[in-house]
Amino acid sequence: MQKSSQLQSILNVIIFAIVITAQAQYTPVVEPSRQGIVKIIQDQTVLARSYKEVNIFTIEYLNQQQPELKGYASFSFEDVNGMATLFYQRILNGFEETNPLPLVFNTPKGSIRFEYAFNKPGDITHVRLAQYDQQQQLQAYSVLFDRKHLKQLFGI
């Protein structure tokens, strides 16, 4: 009698394991529909990536404030009526100005800035993305991106 009770216990454990395995195999995984994933990679490190989910456009970038942590900062905006193209054009317009101010977007948590980098006064060569908190303290910033990288990130 004791053998049959042990056998029954072992059989129950096996059946339980099979049921759990079967359920795990058939659990559907819902992936968000991301369109146009673009990555800017240097030395096998992703410096930035952008994608669009439905009508939300997102740019993620490697935070250079603490690069050893390899953490990413990001910001998103609703791409309504070609807003991504408008942002891209406004950023490019800054390249043509002698001393452009950063392009700033305010958020409830602070601000996102596209800050221009100069090769020499009046010669803008790159842009970096930077995020500031409400007290205007720098929280994250990207590597410098040239026009080609910006075009890739915005998918233009």
mmCIF file of C-alpha atoms in Angstrom:
data_model
loop_
_atom_site.group_PDB
_atom_site.id
_atom_site.type_symbol
_atom_site.label_atom_id
_atom_site.label_comp_id
_atom_site.label_asym_id
_atom_site.label_seq_id
_atom_site.Cartn_x
_atom_site.Cartn_y
_atom_site.Cartn_z
ATOM 1 C CA MET A 1 0.000 0.000 0.000
ATOM 2 C CA GLN A 2 2.823 2.389 0.807
ATOM 3 C CA LYS A 3 4.416 1.723 -2.598
ATOM 4 C CA SER A 4 1.228 2.651 -4.418
ATOM 5 C CA SER A 5 0.927 5.872 -2.408
ATOM 6 C CA GLN A 6 4.534 6.797 -3.267
ATOM 7 C CA LEU A 7 3.927 5.904 -6.903
ATOM 8 C CA GLN A 8 0.755 8.008 -6.886
ATOM 9 C CA SER A 9 2.692 10.981 -5.412
ATOM 10 C CA ILE A 10 5.420 10.672 -8.038
ATOM 11 C CA LEU A 11 2.818 10.393 -10.774
ATOM 12 C CA ASN A 12 1.047 13.532 -9.480
ATOM 13 C CA VAL A 13 4.333 15.485 -9.497
ATOM 14 C CA ILE A 14 5.064 14.400 -13.089
ATOM 15 C CA ILE A 15 1.558 15.311 -14.259
ATOM 16 C CA PHE A 16 1.805 18.679 -12.488
ATOM 17 C CA ALA A 17 5.183 19.385 -14.160
ATOM 18 C CA ILE A 18 3.798 18.454 -17.600
ATOM 19 C CA VAL A 19 0.767 20.732 -17.143
ATOM 20 C CA ILE A 20 2.962 23.686 -16.087
ATOM 21 C CA THR A 21 5.339 23.090 -19.014
ATOM 22 C CA ALA A 22 2.471 22.870 -21.480
ATOM 23 C CA GLN A 23 0.977 26.114 -20.205
ATOM 24 C CA ALA A 24 4.325 27.887 -20.377
ATOM 25 C CA GLN A 25 4.826 26.785 -23.970
ATOM 26 C CA TYR A 26 1.491 28.136 -25.124
ATOM 27 C CA THR A 27 1.420 31.433 -23.281
ATOM 28 C CA PRO A 28 1.138 34.107 -25.969
ATOM 29 C CA VAL A 29 3.728 36.864 -25.882
ATOM 30 C CA VAL A 30 2.448 40.165 -27.161
ATOM 31 C CA GLU A 31 5.176 42.236 -28.804
ATOM 32 C CA PRO A 32 4.538 45.925 -29.322
ATOM 33 C CA SER A 33 4.466 46.824 -32.982
ATOM 34 C CA ARG A 34 7.600 48.888 -33.480
ATOM 35 C CA GLN A 35 8.207 50.412 -36.856
ATOM 36 C CA GLY A 36 11.453 51.654 -38.285
ATOM 37 C CA ILE A 37 13.924 50.661 -35.609
ATOM 38 C CA VAL A 38 17.146 52.525 -36.387
ATOM 39 C CA LYS A 39 20.367 51.970 -34.467
ATOM 40 C CA ILE A 40 23.546 54.014 -34.515
ATOM 41 C CA ILE A 41 26.344 51.689 -33.487
ATOM 42 C CA GLN A 42 30.011 52.422 -32.835
ATOM 43 C CA ASP A 43 32.506 49.788 -31.671
ATOM 44 C CA GLN A 44 29.679 47.300 -31.007
ATOM 45 C CA THR A 45 27.913 49.772 -28.699
ATOM 46 C CA VAL A 46 24.477 51.125 -29.541
ATOM 47 C CA LEU A 47 24.836 54.893 -29.188
ATOM 48 C CA ALA A 48 21.235 55.652 -30.098
ATOM 49 C CA ARG A 49 18.114 54.055 -31.508
ATOM 50 C CA SER A 50 14.746 55.312 -32.600
ATOM 51 C CA TYR A 51 11.431 53.700 -33.339
ATOM 52 C CA LYS A 52 7.766 54.449 -33.717
ATOM 53 C CA GLU A 53 4.942 52.561 -31.992
ATOM 54 C CA VAL A 54 1.599 53.468 -33.521
ATOM 55 C CA ASN A 55 2.043 57.271 -33.528
ATOM 56 C CA ILE A 56 4.514 57.617 -30.638
ATOM 57 C CA PHE A 57 8.064 58.386 -31.810
ATOM 58 C CA THR A 58 10.871 57.470 -29.366
ATOM 59 C CA ILE A 59 14.590 58.212 -29.353
ATOM 60 C CA GLU A 60 16.804 56.360 -26.876
ATOM 61 C CA TYR A 61 20.469 57.203 -26.418
ATOM 62 C CA LEU A 62 23.411 55.988 -24.382
ATOM 63 C CA ASN A 63 23.726 58.304 -21.392
ATOM 64 C CA GLN A 64 27.209 59.828 -21.480
ATOM 65 C CA GLN A 65 26.870 61.313 -18.008
ATOM 66 C CA GLN A 66 27.681 57.863 -16.607
ATOM 67 C CA PRO A 67 28.906 55.861 -19.630
ATOM 68 C CA GLU A 68 30.375 53.074 -17.514
ATOM 69 C CA LEU A 69 26.836 52.077 -16.482
ATOM 70 C CA LYS A 70 25.740 51.731 -20.131
ATOM 71 C CA GLY A 71 22.341 53.152 -19.243
ATOM 72 C CA TYR A 72 20.007 54.671 -21.787
ATOM 73 C CA ALA A 73 17.937 57.827 -21.568
ATOM 74 C CA SER A 74 14.978 58.381 -23.847
ATOM 75 C CA PHE A 75 12.204 60.707 -24.777
ATOM 76 C CA SER A 76 9.029 60.239 -26.756
ATOM 77 C CA PHE A 77 6.548 62.464 -28.483
ATOM 78 C CA GLU A 78 3.362 62.000 -30.404
ATOM 79 C CA ASP A 79 4.073 62.152 -34.130
ATOM 80 C CA VAL A 80 0.894 63.899 -35.219
ATOM 81 C CA ASN A 81 0.780 65.616 -38.607
ATOM 82 C CA GLY A 82 4.466 64.969 -39.314
ATOM 83 C CA MET A 83 5.804 66.311 -36.005
ATOM 84 C CA ALA A 84 9.017 64.229 -36.341
ATOM 85 C CA THR A 85 9.751 65.867 -39.696
ATOM 86 C CA LEU A 86 9.086 69.299 -38.180
ATOM 87 C CA PHE A 87 11.510 68.610 -35.282
ATOM 88 C CA TYR A 88 14.141 67.390 -37.729
ATOM 89 C CA GLN A 89 13.774 70.508 -39.913
ATOM 90 C CA ARG A 90 14.001 72.826 -36.896
ATOM 91 C CA ILE A 91 17.171 71.077 -35.728
ATOM 92 C CA LEU A 92 18.700 71.330 -39.207
ATOM 93 C CA ASN A 93 17.818 75.035 -39.385
ATOM 94 C CA GLY A 94 20.080 75.569 -36.376
ATOM 95 C CA PHE A 95 23.045 74.287 -38.387
ATOM 96 C CA GLU A 96 22.577 77.251 -40.729
ATOM 97 C CA GLU A 97 22.534 79.894 -37.988
ATOM 98 C CA THR A 98 25.627 81.644 -36.666
ATOM 99 C CA ASN A 99 24.894 81.194 -32.974
ATOM 100 C CA PRO A 100 21.701 79.148 -32.551
ATOM 101 C CA LEU A 101 19.994 78.626 -29.248
ATOM 102 C CA PRO A 102 19.278 75.019 -28.281
ATOM 103 C CA LEU A 103 15.973 73.620 -29.466
ATOM 104 C CA VAL A 104 14.070 73.013 -26.194
ATOM 105 C CA PHE A 105 10.980 70.914 -25.478
ATOM 106 C CA ASN A 106 9.484 71.224 -22.014
ATOM 107 C CA THR A 107 8.037 68.178 -20.275
ATOM 108 C CA PRO A 108 6.416 67.684 -16.853
ATOM 109 C CA LYS A 109 9.759 66.295 -15.587
ATOM 110 C CA GLY A 110 12.014 69.003 -17.060
ATOM 111 C CA SER A 111 13.241 69.657 -20.580
ATOM 112 C CA ILE A 112 14.738 67.940 -23.612
ATOM 113 C CA ARG A 113 17.313 69.984 -25.495
ATOM 114 C CA PHE A 114 19.057 69.618 -28.800
ATOM 115 C CA GLU A 115 22.301 71.464 -28.082
ATOM 116 C CA TYR A 116 24.596 72.532 -30.911
ATOM 117 C CA ALA A 117 28.351 71.892 -30.881
ATOM 118 C CA PHE A 118 30.758 74.215 -32.667
ATOM 119 C CA ASN A 119 33.916 73.306 -34.531
ATOM 120 C CA LYS A 120 34.752 77.017 -34.404
ATOM 121 C CA PRO A 121 32.502 80.032 -33.789
ATOM 122 C CA GLY A 122 29.691 79.992 -36.324
ATOM 123 C CA ASP A 123 30.579 76.521 -37.654
ATOM 124 C CA ILE A 124 28.091 74.050 -36.174
ATOM 125 C CA THR A 125 29.078 70.447 -36.769
ATOM 126 C CA HIS A 126 27.092 68.339 -34.315
ATOM 127 C CA VAL A 127 24.111 68.177 -31.984
ATOM 128 C CA ARG A 128 23.754 66.386 -28.687
ATOM 129 C CA LEU A 129 20.545 65.420 -26.930
ATOM 130 C CA ALA A 130 20.351 66.459 -23.295
ATOM 131 C CA GLN A 131 17.738 66.064 -20.581
ATOM 132 C CA TYR A 132 17.428 68.460 -17.667
ATOM 133 C CA ASP A 133 15.241 68.180 -14.585
ATOM 134 C CA GLN A 134 12.901 70.943 -13.386
ATOM 135 C CA GLN A 135 15.780 72.623 -11.528
ATOM 136 C CA GLN A 136 17.726 72.724 -14.845
ATOM 137 C CA GLN A 137 20.306 70.195 -13.665
ATOM 138 C CA LEU A 138 21.693 67.948 -16.381
ATOM 139 C CA GLN A 139 20.368 64.390 -15.993
ATOM 140 C CA ALA A 140 21.536 62.728 -19.217
ATOM 141 C CA TYR A 141 23.192 63.549 -22.512
ATOM 142 C CA SER A 142 24.176 61.779 -25.703
ATOM 143 C CA VAL A 143 27.284 61.604 -27.827
ATOM 144 C CA LEU A 144 27.508 64.238 -30.549
ATOM 145 C CA PHE A 145 25.468 63.464 -33.665
ATOM 146 C CA ASP A 146 26.164 64.869 -37.103
ATOM 147 C CA ARG A 147 23.546 65.570 -39.767
ATOM 148 C CA LYS A 148 23.755 62.027 -41.146
ATOM 149 C CA HIS A 149 23.010 60.531 -37.724
ATOM 150 C CA LEU A 150 20.089 62.913 -37.184
ATOM 151 C CA LYS A 151 18.652 61.950 -40.547
ATOM 152 C CA GLN A 152 18.875 58.278 -39.542
ATOM 153 C CA LEU A 153 17.306 58.835 -36.116
ATOM 154 C CA PHE A 154 14.362 60.750 -37.511
ATOM 155 C CA GLY A 155 13.924 58.379 -40.432
ATOM 156 C CA ILE A 156 13.990 61.189 -42.971
#
